[in-house]
């Protein structure tokens, strides 16, 4: 998905067992469209060879400040200057406890630390992915260093929790390559939703008939989850209220699982009181059995089928959209419309019926369970088509559209703008 197209990353490795993850990270960065220049410390060379990193990055690896090879096309024997000047970011992964302590003091006795110190602070961001034993991470010296490094302008990422190579369990593992990639994509995403609290509903609801059966629908939740992720990338504080789906929670997003439409309504009614944006992507069941049987309904062999009586579920979105905060636009509500035909007319009518400023129409059978979708945005001004694309691409575009409506004049996020130019279905 070329999220890092055009970005040049200097990937620094300091010494730690997590160097094995740096190999995968390098690959992921390249796959995401970035160019990668690897710089390693001598200690990193104890864990992984420059040969591996050269093969993965497609570039010669630099490890010494005395290396007199041409660096970034310049022959002045100053790799610490030349390699950093063309970088969109220096990412040190793994950043060992020792390396962070060194950076903190402005020490510069190897190429990587020298390059970090010599980088133009306002132009080349420094992102550190710490990796160490849990005791080293918890040590007051390391924690002090993290605070000071952040104050000095570095972005110090979280650490993972779990089993460590040393056999102990706790905080201090380096984030996984896909988590690091996510953090980098987020780092470069314009924060068009900074300060917003976005509430997203996603997935189907499940309405019980008896303890083992129920009615639900084909919604996979993928669109809502992608929207939650895109909103978080764009700087929002995001809470996702999810019906029964088994999708992983997007990084950094708070999640509350619900089952029935009534559960979902109760949860959303409470949470919407503190949200500034509500995106109702859930495919809420329109009806529920009037009464769920307490025990499994048995067939008795007579051929007689059970008769089910249904009652209508409340319209959650319409209810939230009528609340005082939505009426005075403190809460901006976005509805979805899952249609099977006549998308434009149905979406326009549904927007008015639900009382929302923005409604996103899609053809349910063309998208339920799939990774792609096509959206039709309907608001008071007219319509905007977002052609068929991956749901994450569309989610980023939708976030850009919402941001513009919240604060007219806000440009679309770069990723969304690029995606908008991609051919449909790409
Ligand atoms: N919605 C809701 N509560 C419901 C039904 C729908 O909050 N009981 C929300 C959905 O999350 C979506 C929008 O309303 O944002 C439209 O949902 P959709 O299923 O397309 O339409 P319905 O309201 O069910 O209307 P219809 O069945 O006539 O298409």
XYZ file of C-alpha atoms and ligand atoms in Angstrom:
455
model
C 0.000 0.000 0.000
C 2.979 2.354 -0.556
C 2.250 4.302 2.614
C 5.862 5.442 2.848
C 6.406 6.172 -0.844
C 8.977 8.922 -1.285
C 10.289 8.633 2.274
C 13.955 8.003 2.897
C 14.616 6.314 6.232
C 18.006 5.925 7.863
C 17.595 2.736 9.871
C 20.062 2.603 12.738
C 20.811 -0.617 14.604
C 22.469 -0.616 17.994
C 23.464 -3.783 19.806
C 20.679 -6.044 21.016
C 19.029 -9.347 20.261
C 16.128 -7.401 18.729
C 18.413 -6.795 15.717
C 16.703 -9.834 14.199
C 13.480 -7.815 14.080
C 15.301 -4.975 12.314
C 15.746 -7.247 9.312
C 11.977 -7.691 8.986
C 11.416 -3.996 9.662
C 13.799 -3.104 6.848
C 11.847 -5.348 4.485
C 8.533 -3.870 5.587
C 9.800 -0.328 5.051
C 10.916 -1.187 1.530
C 7.595 -2.897 0.812
C 5.804 0.226 2.045
C 7.661 2.236 -0.606
C 10.466 3.788 1.472
C 14.151 3.780 0.631
C 16.312 2.595 3.518
C 19.916 3.353 4.415
C 21.184 1.089 7.192
C 23.750 2.328 9.715
C 24.941 -0.160 12.341
C 27.018 0.087 15.481
C 29.844 -2.344 16.084
C 27.731 -4.018 18.772
C 24.841 -4.506 16.307
C 27.309 -6.388 14.110
C 27.552 -9.001 16.867
C 23.866 -9.805 16.371
C 23.259 -9.459 12.630
C 25.587 -9.067 9.682
C 25.794 -6.074 7.355
C 25.410 -8.603 4.518
C 21.840 -9.350 5.604
C 20.965 -5.683 5.983
C 22.583 -4.781 2.651
C 20.639 -7.512 0.873
C 17.348 -6.357 2.404
C 17.879 -2.629 1.964
C 19.554 -2.850 -1.439
C 22.239 -0.415 -0.253
C 25.691 -0.677 1.234
C 25.619 -0.582 5.018
C 27.683 1.971 6.947
C 29.159 1.138 10.344
C 32.214 3.330 10.888
C 32.775 7.075 11.031
C 36.090 6.435 9.286
C 34.418 4.726 6.319
C 35.715 6.681 3.304
C 33.263 5.275 0.750
C 31.092 7.744 -1.056
C 28.058 8.360 1.198
C 24.819 9.634 -0.347
C 26.845 10.417 -3.460
C 29.315 12.699 -1.635
C 33.037 11.904 -1.384
C 34.106 14.123 1.507
C 34.644 11.223 3.940
C 31.884 12.501 6.235
C 29.238 9.780 6.292
C 27.786 11.176 9.549
C 26.817 14.363 7.696
C 25.921 13.021 4.283
C 23.768 10.082 5.367
C 21.506 12.128 7.613
C 20.956 15.133 5.334
C 18.780 13.224 2.872
C 16.760 11.388 5.544
C 13.086 12.009 6.281
C 13.718 10.313 9.631
C 16.396 8.426 11.502
C 14.867 5.357 13.108
C 17.026 3.546 15.629
C 15.609 0.037 16.055
C 16.769 -1.499 18.289
C 17.812 1.370 20.532
C 19.720 -0.267 23.387
C 19.873 1.167 26.910
C 23.513 2.012 26.334
C 22.835 3.725 23.020
C 20.080 5.864 24.531
C 22.349 6.833 27.437
C 24.982 7.824 24.917
C 22.554 9.943 22.890
C 21.341 11.635 26.025
C 24.812 12.919 26.770
C 25.464 13.991 23.216
C 28.303 11.522 22.951
C 29.398 10.699 19.439
C 32.104 8.069 19.350
C 30.636 5.886 16.602
C 28.951 6.612 13.289
C 25.353 6.125 14.449
C 25.553 8.335 17.553
C 27.660 10.876 15.630
C 25.024 10.979 12.900
C 22.174 11.404 15.426
C 24.033 14.300 17.049
C 24.924 15.900 13.726
C 21.414 15.713 12.281
C 19.529 18.984 11.718
C 17.082 18.609 14.636
C 14.291 20.641 13.033
C 14.450 18.786 9.695
C 15.349 15.194 10.494
C 13.248 13.577 13.225
C 14.839 10.941 15.416
C 12.659 7.958 16.357
C 13.907 5.437 18.883
C 12.536 1.920 19.391
C 13.921 0.810 22.751
C 14.825 -2.850 23.276
C 16.231 -4.262 26.483
C 15.770 -6.500 29.477
C 12.863 -5.524 31.723
C 15.117 -4.544 34.635
C 17.188 -2.333 32.358
C 14.008 -0.717 31.024
C 12.553 -0.173 34.501
C 15.818 1.215 35.895
C 15.473 4.855 36.959
C 18.492 5.763 34.841
C 16.804 4.468 31.664
C 13.468 6.051 32.541
C 15.222 9.371 33.223
C 16.975 9.083 29.889
C 13.680 8.454 28.077
C 12.146 11.576 29.602
C 15.176 13.682 28.696
C 15.475 12.280 25.182
C 11.819 13.191 24.578
C 12.484 16.659 25.959
C 15.427 16.906 23.551
C 13.067 16.271 20.635
C 13.386 12.529 20.029
C 10.311 10.348 19.619
C 10.784 7.409 21.963
C 8.324 4.640 21.124
C 6.708 2.320 23.631
C 8.138 -1.071 24.372
C 6.322 -4.386 24.090
C 5.425 -6.622 26.995
C 6.062 -10.335 27.087
C 8.676 -13.040 27.070
C 12.200 -11.776 26.652
C 15.167 -13.477 25.029
C 16.826 -13.713 28.465
C 13.955 -15.886 29.697
C 12.360 -13.200 31.871
C 8.926 -11.744 31.224
C 8.019 -8.074 31.335
C 8.342 -4.685 29.628
C 11.251 -3.896 27.381
C 10.881 -5.956 24.215
C 11.190 -3.991 21.015
C 7.856 -3.517 19.245
C 7.186 -6.004 16.470
C 8.107 -4.944 12.927
C 4.459 -4.414 11.917
C 3.911 -2.266 15.013
C 6.987 -0.207 14.172
C 5.765 0.203 10.606
C 2.408 1.365 11.943
C 4.150 3.882 14.222
C 6.152 5.254 11.305
C 3.120 5.583 9.059
C 1.344 7.348 11.925
C 4.354 9.578 12.505
C 4.198 10.850 8.935
C 0.390 11.211 8.829
C -0.788 14.829 9.130
C -2.627 15.180 12.439
C -5.859 16.511 10.968
C -7.919 15.073 13.832
C -5.644 16.216 16.666
C -7.709 17.036 19.737
C -10.753 15.116 18.497
C -12.287 12.230 20.378
C -13.632 9.872 17.735
C -16.160 7.180 18.557
C -16.590 4.446 15.940
C -19.093 1.604 15.891
C -18.242 -1.438 13.799
C -19.345 -4.940 12.870
C -22.699 -6.656 13.097
C -24.849 -7.175 16.171
C -26.064 -10.586 17.285
C -29.605 -11.067 18.512
C -30.178 -14.330 20.332
C -33.039 -16.686 19.437
C -31.961 -19.201 22.081
C -28.639 -19.936 23.818
C -27.113 -21.433 20.666
C -28.748 -19.540 17.792
C -29.337 -15.989 16.753
C -29.713 -13.561 13.893
C -26.854 -11.459 12.636
C -25.580 -10.204 9.280
C -22.576 -10.462 6.987
C -20.762 -7.340 8.208
C -17.087 -8.168 8.902
C -16.331 -4.965 10.809
C -13.339 -4.302 8.538
C -14.506 -0.854 7.406
C -15.149 0.375 10.958
C -11.842 -1.011 12.202
C -10.017 0.669 9.312
C -11.723 3.964 10.161
C -10.673 3.639 13.799
C -7.098 3.050 12.711
C -7.107 5.948 10.234
C -8.560 8.314 12.841
C -5.849 7.317 15.312
C -3.151 7.826 12.667
C -4.614 11.291 12.139
C -4.096 12.170 15.796
C -7.509 11.462 17.318
C -8.222 9.759 20.577
C -10.304 6.802 19.329
C -12.785 4.449 20.958
C -14.145 1.547 18.952
C -17.400 -0.141 19.928
C -17.306 -3.487 18.166
C -19.995 -6.071 17.576
C -18.997 -9.754 17.521
C -16.003 -9.873 15.152
C -12.587 -11.441 15.635
C -10.500 -8.632 14.143
C -7.402 -7.415 16.006
C -7.784 -4.042 17.723
C -5.921 -1.304 15.841
C -2.872 -0.120 17.768
C -3.572 2.765 20.122
C -7.352 2.407 19.843
C -9.588 1.720 22.867
C -12.082 -1.089 22.226
C -15.324 -2.128 23.870
C -16.968 -5.328 22.685
C -20.747 -5.550 22.551
C -23.129 -8.182 21.277
C -26.668 -6.949 20.807
C -28.109 -3.738 19.387
C -29.353 -2.818 22.856
C -25.836 -3.325 24.346
C -24.413 -1.240 21.545
C -26.957 1.530 22.049
C -26.317 1.717 25.788
C -22.546 1.892 25.283
C -22.693 4.444 22.468
C -25.174 6.658 24.294
C -22.748 6.940 27.211
C -19.561 7.318 25.178
C -21.033 9.815 22.717
C -21.378 12.290 25.575
C -17.612 12.792 25.530
C -16.946 12.293 21.825
C -16.549 15.038 19.249
C -17.096 12.755 16.243
C -19.309 9.670 16.008
C -18.911 7.394 12.994
C -21.643 4.788 12.927
C -20.219 2.057 10.704
C -21.904 -0.841 12.527
C -24.466 -2.937 10.695
C -27.010 -2.931 13.489
C -29.641 -5.620 13.312
C -32.985 -3.943 12.568
C -34.988 -6.506 14.528
C -34.478 -8.878 17.431
C -36.549 -11.857 18.536
C -39.237 -10.549 20.906
C -38.118 -13.122 23.434
C -35.022 -15.282 23.442
C -35.743 -18.834 24.619
C -33.870 -19.669 27.799
C -33.029 -23.178 26.581
C -32.206 -24.498 23.129
C -35.354 -24.823 21.007
C -35.608 -28.515 20.085
C -37.168 -29.970 16.983
C -39.626 -32.646 17.886
C -39.612 -34.522 14.573
C -43.157 -33.493 13.698
C -41.975 -31.136 10.956
C -43.444 -28.152 12.793
C -41.158 -25.127 12.664
C -40.900 -22.602 15.491
C -42.670 -19.300 14.954
C -40.475 -16.336 15.804
C -41.801 -12.919 16.699
C -39.578 -9.923 16.205
C -39.490 -6.427 17.628
C -37.691 -3.505 16.060
C -34.351 -2.441 17.532
C -33.886 1.228 18.366
C -32.181 3.359 15.738
C -28.953 4.103 17.616
C -27.555 6.645 15.178
C -30.786 8.603 14.851
C -30.985 8.763 18.644
C -27.429 10.056 19.049
C -27.933 12.500 16.170
C -30.928 14.006 18.004
C -28.914 14.621 21.218
C -28.248 18.249 22.176
C -24.486 17.915 21.536
C -25.112 16.609 18.020
C -27.731 19.296 17.382
C -25.272 22.079 18.194
C -22.475 20.277 16.288
C -20.279 19.732 19.366
C -20.650 16.142 18.210
C -20.308 15.564 14.454
C -22.250 12.450 13.420
C -21.427 10.353 10.371
C -23.810 7.610 9.303
C -23.377 4.741 6.896
C -25.938 3.309 4.522
C -25.690 -0.313 3.466
C -27.873 -0.601 0.379
C -28.424 -3.233 -2.251
C -29.681 -0.876 -4.994
C -30.245 2.762 -5.924
C -27.416 3.977 -3.700
C -27.698 7.710 -4.353
C -31.431 8.073 -3.690
C -31.364 5.748 -0.689
C -28.316 7.433 0.850
C -29.763 10.924 0.389
C -33.054 9.922 1.947
C -31.304 8.104 4.795
C -29.136 11.122 5.616
C -32.224 13.254 6.103
C -34.066 10.512 7.996
C -31.167 9.975 10.400
C -30.533 13.691 10.794
C -26.761 13.491 10.210
C -24.574 16.045 8.398
C -22.630 13.343 6.515
C -23.727 9.936 5.306
C -21.494 7.339 3.653
C -23.281 5.043 1.237
C -22.043 1.669 0.085
C -23.486 -1.387 -1.622
C -23.561 -4.055 1.083
C -23.327 -7.206 -1.065
C -20.331 -5.722 -2.929
C -18.314 -5.210 0.231
C -19.471 -7.250 3.237
C -16.571 -9.486 4.287
C -14.249 -8.094 1.601
C -11.071 -6.011 1.884
C -12.291 -3.463 -0.647
C -15.206 -1.106 -0.922
C -16.420 1.944 -2.837
C -18.053 4.841 -0.995
C -20.490 7.577 -1.892
C -20.398 10.525 0.506
C -23.592 12.521 0.778
C -23.928 15.812 2.618
C -25.894 19.029 2.328
C -23.585 20.300 -0.430
C -23.843 17.244 -2.664
C -21.995 13.993 -3.245
C -18.390 12.793 -3.393
C -17.414 9.415 -4.817
C -14.511 7.476 -3.336
C -13.766 4.824 -5.957
C -13.252 1.162 -5.112
C -10.085 0.648 -3.090
C -8.748 -1.110 -0.021
C -10.825 -0.272 3.054
C -7.847 1.319 4.829
C -7.228 3.594 1.852
C -10.899 4.598 1.879
C -10.873 5.035 5.647
C -7.970 7.494 5.354
C -9.796 9.404 2.651
C -12.950 9.497 4.759
C -10.979 10.807 7.735
C -9.656 13.592 5.497
C -13.206 14.404 4.386
C -14.449 14.507 7.975
C -11.520 16.709 9.068
C -12.316 19.175 6.293
C -15.919 19.391 7.455
C -14.841 19.900 11.065
C -12.357 22.599 10.199
C -12.826 23.945 6.691
C -9.461 24.576 5.048
C -7.753 21.495 6.522
C -5.901 19.709 3.719
C -6.493 16.004 3.091
C -3.991 13.645 4.743
C -1.115 12.912 2.338
C -1.881 9.195 2.206
C -5.491 9.893 1.344
C -4.537 12.411 -1.299
C -2.211 9.877 -2.919
C -4.801 7.158 -2.677
C -7.334 9.424 -4.345
C -5.110 9.473 -7.402
C -4.700 5.706 -7.484
C -6.795 3.831 -10.040
C -9.999 2.289 -8.726
C -9.460 -1.149 -7.279
C -5.727 -0.584 -6.699
N -28.148 2.173 12.460
C -28.329 2.317 13.810
N -29.286 1.611 14.451
C -30.081 0.762 13.779
C -29.915 0.596 12.395
C -28.930 1.315 11.766
O -27.597 3.104 14.426
N -30.989 0.086 14.424
C -27.140 2.995 11.768
C -26.027 2.252 11.064
O -24.894 2.111 11.897
C -25.732 3.151 9.886
C -27.064 3.782 9.572
O -27.824 3.699 10.771
O -24.841 4.186 10.219
C -27.839 3.147 8.434
O -27.908 1.766 8.624
P -28.579 0.844 7.499
O -28.549 -0.554 7.987
O -28.009 1.174 6.178
O -30.061 1.406 7.436
P -31.325 1.227 8.336
O -31.392 2.339 9.296
O -31.349 -0.138 8.917
O -32.481 1.409 7.276
P -32.982 0.384 6.125
O -33.103 -0.976 6.758
O -34.300 0.955 5.731
O -32.012 0.440 5.009
